[in-house]
Amino acid sequence: MMVRRDTLARACMLDHPPTAYLVPVKRPDGVAEYEVTWDDLARDAAWTQERLQALGLERGHCALVSFSGHEGAWFQPVIEALRNLGATYGTAEAMGWDHARTRVFHRELDLHAVLGLSTDTLEALSGQVMIGDLFRDTPVILVRPGAAERLRAAGVRAGIIAPLGPALAIECAERSGAHVNRSEWHVSERDGVLAVAAVREKRATGLDEIVLDTAGRVLTERCACGSDDPRVVLG
């Protein structure tokens, strides 16, 4: 134990590069990479914390976060936000084969929030339980767009949390579109699909506007929740 503590203490003193992730982005002319720095992640975590706090998450609450390893650029800020709030969290893969972990957390913890569930996970769960009964009483349900559609059909008032190109979109309690941090990202429409561009003085992506293959529209007026962040309505 002493050796491990010494090793960790020494590691904390080392310099590390500013880049945390290089994430591939599909563009009409091929695949490009954008850079996510540790400073980017810290700002993303602060914004995500505000969004989760507005939904009622606080110290002592329990949450499940479902994501895959390659999604760290989007979900590491979610985890950091939960830590900063003092919430207890567990993680599960956003794959159907890991659905049992979701069942265990649901059974063993009094979950206040379920974040990031995928359609694959719901598909696997629906073969064993009624998903409406499983999640209807959970106060905060933020899942992928396809999973949200399925849960809403089952009577669960699910919202959306999802990568939007390099950005993260999080729906508020109004359920009138998923918010995107306006301090970090410009969001627009291009012929019925969404496009995202970094706020230049904030992020060093090295990319111009990224036109996505995601259909949707952008709402720019102030949300009833009080936020001035733009909202995307997918589909």
CSV table of C-alpha atoms in Angstrom, one decimal:
chain,number,residue,atom,x,y,z
A,1,MET,CA,0.0,0.0,0.0
A,2,MET,CA,2.9,2.4,0.9
A,3,VAL,CA,4.5,1.7,-2.5
A,4,ARG,CA,1.3,2.4,-4.3
A,5,ARG,CA,0.8,5.7,-2.5
A,6,ASP,CA,4.3,6.8,-3.2
A,7,THR,CA,3.9,5.9,-6.9
A,8,LEU,CA,0.7,7.8,-7.2
A,9,ALA,CA,2.2,10.8,-5.4
A,10,ARG,CA,5.2,10.8,-7.8
A,11,ALA,CA,2.9,10.4,-10.8
A,12,CYS,CA,0.9,13.5,-9.8
A,13,MET,CA,4.1,15.5,-9.9
A,14,LEU,CA,4.8,14.6,-13.5
A,15,ASP,CA,4.0,16.9,-16.4
A,16,HIS,CA,1.3,15.6,-18.8
A,17,PRO,CA,0.3,16.9,-22.3
A,18,PRO,CA,-2.7,19.2,-22.5
A,19,THR,CA,-4.5,16.8,-24.8
A,20,ALA,CA,-6.9,14.3,-23.1
A,21,TYR,CA,-8.6,12.8,-26.2
A,22,LEU,CA,-8.3,12.8,-30.0
A,23,VAL,CA,-11.8,11.9,-31.2
A,24,PRO,CA,-12.6,10.9,-34.8
A,25,VAL,CA,-15.4,12.8,-36.6
A,26,LYS,CA,-17.0,11.8,-39.8
A,27,ARG,CA,-17.1,14.5,-42.4
A,28,PRO,CA,-18.2,14.6,-46.1
A,29,ASP,CA,-14.5,14.5,-47.1
A,30,GLY,CA,-13.6,11.6,-44.7
A,31,VAL,CA,-12.7,11.3,-41.1
A,32,ALA,CA,-10.9,14.0,-39.2
A,33,GLU,CA,-9.8,14.3,-35.6
A,34,TYR,CA,-10.7,16.9,-33.0
A,35,GLU,CA,-8.8,17.6,-29.9
A,36,VAL,CA,-10.2,17.6,-26.4
A,37,THR,CA,-7.9,19.0,-23.7
A,38,TRP,CA,-8.1,18.6,-20.0
A,39,ASP,CA,-9.2,22.2,-19.7
A,40,ASP,CA,-12.1,21.4,-22.1
A,41,LEU,CA,-13.1,18.5,-19.9
A,42,ALA,CA,-13.1,20.7,-16.8
A,43,ARG,CA,-15.4,23.3,-18.4
A,44,ASP,CA,-17.7,20.6,-19.8
A,45,ALA,CA,-17.9,19.0,-16.3
A,46,ALA,CA,-18.9,22.4,-14.8
A,47,TRP,CA,-21.6,22.9,-17.4
A,48,THR,CA,-22.9,19.4,-17.0
A,49,GLN,CA,-23.0,19.8,-13.2
A,50,GLU,CA,-25.2,22.8,-13.6
A,51,ARG,CA,-27.6,20.9,-15.9
A,52,LEU,CA,-27.8,17.9,-13.5
A,53,GLN,CA,-28.2,20.1,-10.5
A,54,ALA,CA,-31.1,21.9,-12.2
A,55,LEU,CA,-32.7,18.4,-12.6
A,56,GLY,CA,-32.5,17.9,-8.8
A,57,LEU,CA,-29.4,15.8,-8.4
A,58,GLU,CA,-27.5,16.5,-5.2
A,59,ARG,CA,-25.2,15.0,-2.6
A,60,GLY,CA,-26.1,11.6,-1.5
A,61,HIS,CA,-28.1,10.7,-4.6
A,62,CYS,CA,-27.2,7.5,-6.5
A,63,ALA,CA,-26.8,7.4,-10.3
A,64,LEU,CA,-26.1,4.9,-13.0
A,65,VAL,CA,-24.0,6.1,-16.0
A,66,SER,CA,-24.1,3.9,-19.1
A,67,PHE,CA,-21.4,4.5,-21.7
A,68,SER,CA,-18.7,2.7,-23.7
A,69,GLY,CA,-14.9,3.3,-23.3
A,70,HIS,CA,-14.5,5.3,-26.5
A,71,GLU,CA,-17.1,7.8,-25.3
A,72,GLY,CA,-14.9,9.2,-22.5
A,73,ALA,CA,-14.7,12.6,-24.2
A,74,TRP,CA,-18.5,13.1,-23.6
A,75,PHE,CA,-19.1,11.0,-20.4
A,76,GLN,CA,-16.0,11.7,-18.4
A,77,PRO,CA,-17.5,15.2,-17.7
A,78,VAL,CA,-20.7,13.5,-16.6
A,79,ILE,CA,-18.8,11.4,-14.1
A,80,GLU,CA,-16.8,14.4,-12.9
A,81,ALA,CA,-20.0,16.4,-12.5
A,82,LEU,CA,-21.5,13.6,-10.3
A,83,ARG,CA,-18.3,13.6,-8.2
A,84,ASN,CA,-18.5,17.3,-7.7
A,85,LEU,CA,-22.1,17.1,-6.6
A,86,GLY,CA,-21.3,14.4,-4.1
A,87,ALA,CA,-23.5,11.8,-5.8
A,88,THR,CA,-22.6,8.1,-5.7
A,89,TYR,CA,-22.5,6.5,-9.2
A,90,GLY,CA,-22.0,3.2,-10.9
A,91,THR,CA,-21.1,2.6,-14.5
A,92,ALA,CA,-22.3,0.0,-17.1
A,93,GLU,CA,-21.3,-0.5,-20.7
A,94,ALA,CA,-23.8,0.9,-23.2
A,95,MET,CA,-24.1,-2.6,-24.8
A,96,GLY,CA,-26.8,-5.1,-24.5
A,97,TRP,CA,-24.5,-7.8,-23.2
A,98,ASP,CA,-23.9,-5.7,-20.0
A,99,HIS,CA,-27.6,-5.2,-19.2
A,100,ALA,CA,-27.3,-7.4,-16.1
A,101,ARG,CA,-25.1,-4.7,-14.5
A,102,THR,CA,-28.0,-2.2,-15.0
A,103,ARG,CA,-30.4,-4.6,-13.3
A,104,VAL,CA,-28.0,-5.0,-10.4
A,105,PHE,CA,-27.6,-1.3,-9.8
A,106,HIS,CA,-31.4,-0.8,-10.1
A,107,ARG,CA,-32.0,-3.5,-7.6
A,108,GLU,CA,-29.3,-2.7,-5.1
A,109,LEU,CA,-29.3,1.1,-5.2
A,110,ASP,CA,-32.0,3.6,-4.7
A,111,LEU,CA,-31.3,5.2,-8.1
A,112,HIS,CA,-32.2,8.9,-8.5
A,113,ALA,CA,-30.8,9.1,-12.0
A,114,VAL,CA,-30.1,6.8,-15.0
A,115,LEU,CA,-27.9,8.5,-17.6
A,116,GLY,CA,-26.9,7.3,-21.0
A,117,LEU,CA,-28.9,4.0,-21.5
A,118,SER,CA,-28.8,2.8,-25.1
A,119,THR,CA,-31.4,1.0,-27.2
A,120,ASP,CA,-29.2,-2.1,-27.0
A,121,THR,CA,-29.5,-2.2,-23.3
A,122,LEU,CA,-33.2,-1.6,-23.3
A,123,GLU,CA,-33.7,-4.3,-25.9
A,124,ALA,CA,-31.8,-6.8,-23.7
A,125,LEU,CA,-33.8,-5.7,-20.6
A,126,SER,CA,-37.2,-5.9,-22.3
A,127,GLY,CA,-36.8,-9.6,-22.7
A,128,GLN,CA,-36.7,-10.0,-18.9
A,129,VAL,CA,-38.7,-7.1,-17.4
A,130,MET,CA,-41.3,-4.4,-18.3
A,131,ILE,CA,-39.1,-1.5,-18.9
A,132,GLY,CA,-41.8,1.0,-18.1
A,133,ASP,CA,-42.2,-0.5,-14.6
A,134,LEU,CA,-38.4,-0.6,-14.2
A,135,PHE,CA,-37.8,3.0,-14.8
A,136,ARG,CA,-41.1,4.9,-14.3
A,137,ASP,CA,-40.3,5.9,-10.7
A,138,THR,CA,-36.7,7.0,-11.2
A,139,PRO,CA,-36.7,10.8,-10.9
A,140,VAL,CA,-34.1,11.6,-13.6
A,141,ILE,CA,-34.0,9.5,-16.8
A,142,LEU,CA,-31.6,10.8,-19.5
A,143,VAL,CA,-30.9,8.3,-22.3
A,144,ARG,CA,-29.9,8.1,-26.0
A,145,PRO,CA,-32.5,9.3,-28.5
A,146,GLY,CA,-33.6,5.9,-29.6
A,147,ALA,CA,-33.9,4.7,-26.0
A,148,ALA,CA,-35.9,7.8,-25.1
A,149,GLU,CA,-38.4,7.1,-27.8
A,150,ARG,CA,-38.8,3.6,-26.5
A,151,LEU,CA,-39.2,4.6,-22.9
A,152,ARG,CA,-41.7,7.3,-23.7
A,153,ALA,CA,-43.8,4.8,-25.5
A,154,ALA,CA,-43.7,2.7,-22.3
A,155,GLY,CA,-44.9,5.6,-20.2
A,156,VAL,CA,-41.6,6.9,-18.9
A,157,ARG,CA,-40.9,10.6,-19.2
A,158,ALA,CA,-37.4,10.1,-20.5
A,159,GLY,CA,-35.1,13.0,-21.6
A,160,ILE,CA,-32.1,12.9,-23.9
A,161,ILE,CA,-28.4,12.9,-23.2
A,162,ALA,CA,-26.3,12.2,-26.3
A,163,PRO,CA,-23.1,13.1,-28.1
A,164,LEU,CA,-23.8,15.7,-30.8
A,165,GLY,CA,-20.7,15.5,-32.9
A,166,PRO,CA,-18.0,16.8,-30.6
A,167,ALA,CA,-20.6,18.4,-28.2
A,168,LEU,CA,-22.9,16.9,-25.5
A,169,ALA,CA,-26.6,17.6,-25.6
A,170,ILE,CA,-28.6,17.3,-22.3
A,171,GLU,CA,-32.4,17.8,-22.1
A,172,CYS,CA,-33.9,19.7,-19.2
A,173,ALA,CA,-37.1,18.9,-17.3
A,174,GLU,CA,-39.2,20.9,-19.8
A,175,ARG,CA,-38.5,18.2,-22.4
A,176,SER,CA,-38.5,20.7,-25.2
A,177,GLY,CA,-35.1,20.0,-26.8
A,178,ALA,CA,-31.7,19.0,-25.6
A,179,HIS,CA,-29.4,21.9,-24.5
A,180,VAL,CA,-25.9,22.4,-25.8
A,181,ASN,CA,-23.4,24.6,-24.0
A,182,ARG,CA,-23.4,27.9,-25.9
A,183,SER,CA,-20.1,29.0,-24.3
A,184,GLU,CA,-18.4,26.1,-26.0
A,185,TRP,CA,-20.4,25.4,-29.2
A,186,HIS,CA,-22.3,27.0,-32.0
A,187,VAL,CA,-25.1,24.8,-33.3
A,188,SER,CA,-27.0,25.4,-36.5
A,189,GLU,CA,-29.0,23.7,-39.2
A,190,ARG,CA,-27.8,22.8,-42.7
A,191,ASP,CA,-30.5,21.4,-45.1
A,192,GLY,CA,-32.3,19.6,-42.3
A,193,VAL,CA,-29.3,18.3,-40.5
A,194,LEU,CA,-27.4,19.7,-37.6
A,195,ALA,CA,-23.9,21.3,-37.7
A,196,VAL,CA,-21.6,22.1,-34.8
A,197,ALA,CA,-18.7,24.5,-34.6
A,198,ALA,CA,-16.4,25.2,-31.6
A,199,VAL,CA,-16.2,28.6,-30.0
A,200,ARG,CA,-12.7,29.5,-31.3
A,201,GLU,CA,-11.3,31.2,-28.2
A,202,LYS,CA,-12.4,28.2,-26.0
A,203,ARG,CA,-11.6,24.9,-27.8
A,204,ALA,CA,-8.6,23.9,-29.9
A,205,THR,CA,-10.3,21.4,-32.2
A,206,GLY,CA,-8.5,22.4,-35.3
A,207,LEU,CA,-11.7,21.8,-37.2
A,208,ASP,CA,-14.1,24.2,-38.9
A,209,GLU,CA,-17.9,23.6,-38.7
A,210,ILE,CA,-18.8,19.9,-38.6
A,211,VAL,CA,-21.9,18.9,-40.5
A,212,LEU,CA,-23.4,15.9,-38.8
A,213,ASP,CA,-25.5,13.1,-40.2
A,214,THR,CA,-28.1,13.9,-37.5
A,215,ALA,CA,-31.5,15.3,-38.6
A,216,GLY,CA,-32.9,18.0,-36.4
A,217,ARG,CA,-33.7,21.6,-35.8
A,218,VAL,CA,-32.3,24.3,-33.5
A,219,LEU,CA,-34.3,26.4,-31.0
A,220,THR,CA,-32.5,29.6,-29.9
A,221,GLU,CA,-35.1,31.3,-27.7
A,222,ARG,CA,-34.8,31.1,-23.9
A,223,CYS,CA,-36.1,27.8,-22.6
A,224,ALA,CA,-38.8,27.8,-20.0
A,225,CYS,CA,-36.2,26.3,-17.6
A,226,GLY,CA,-34.4,29.7,-17.7
A,227,SER,CA,-31.4,28.6,-19.8
A,228,ASP,CA,-30.3,30.6,-22.8
A,229,ASP,CA,-28.3,27.6,-24.3
A,230,PRO,CA,-29.6,26.6,-27.7
A,231,ARG,CA,-31.7,23.4,-27.9
A,232,VAL,CA,-31.7,20.7,-30.5
A,233,VAL,CA,-34.9,18.8,-31.4
A,234,LEU,CA,-33.7,15.6,-33.0
A,235,GLY,CA,-35.4,13.8,-35.9
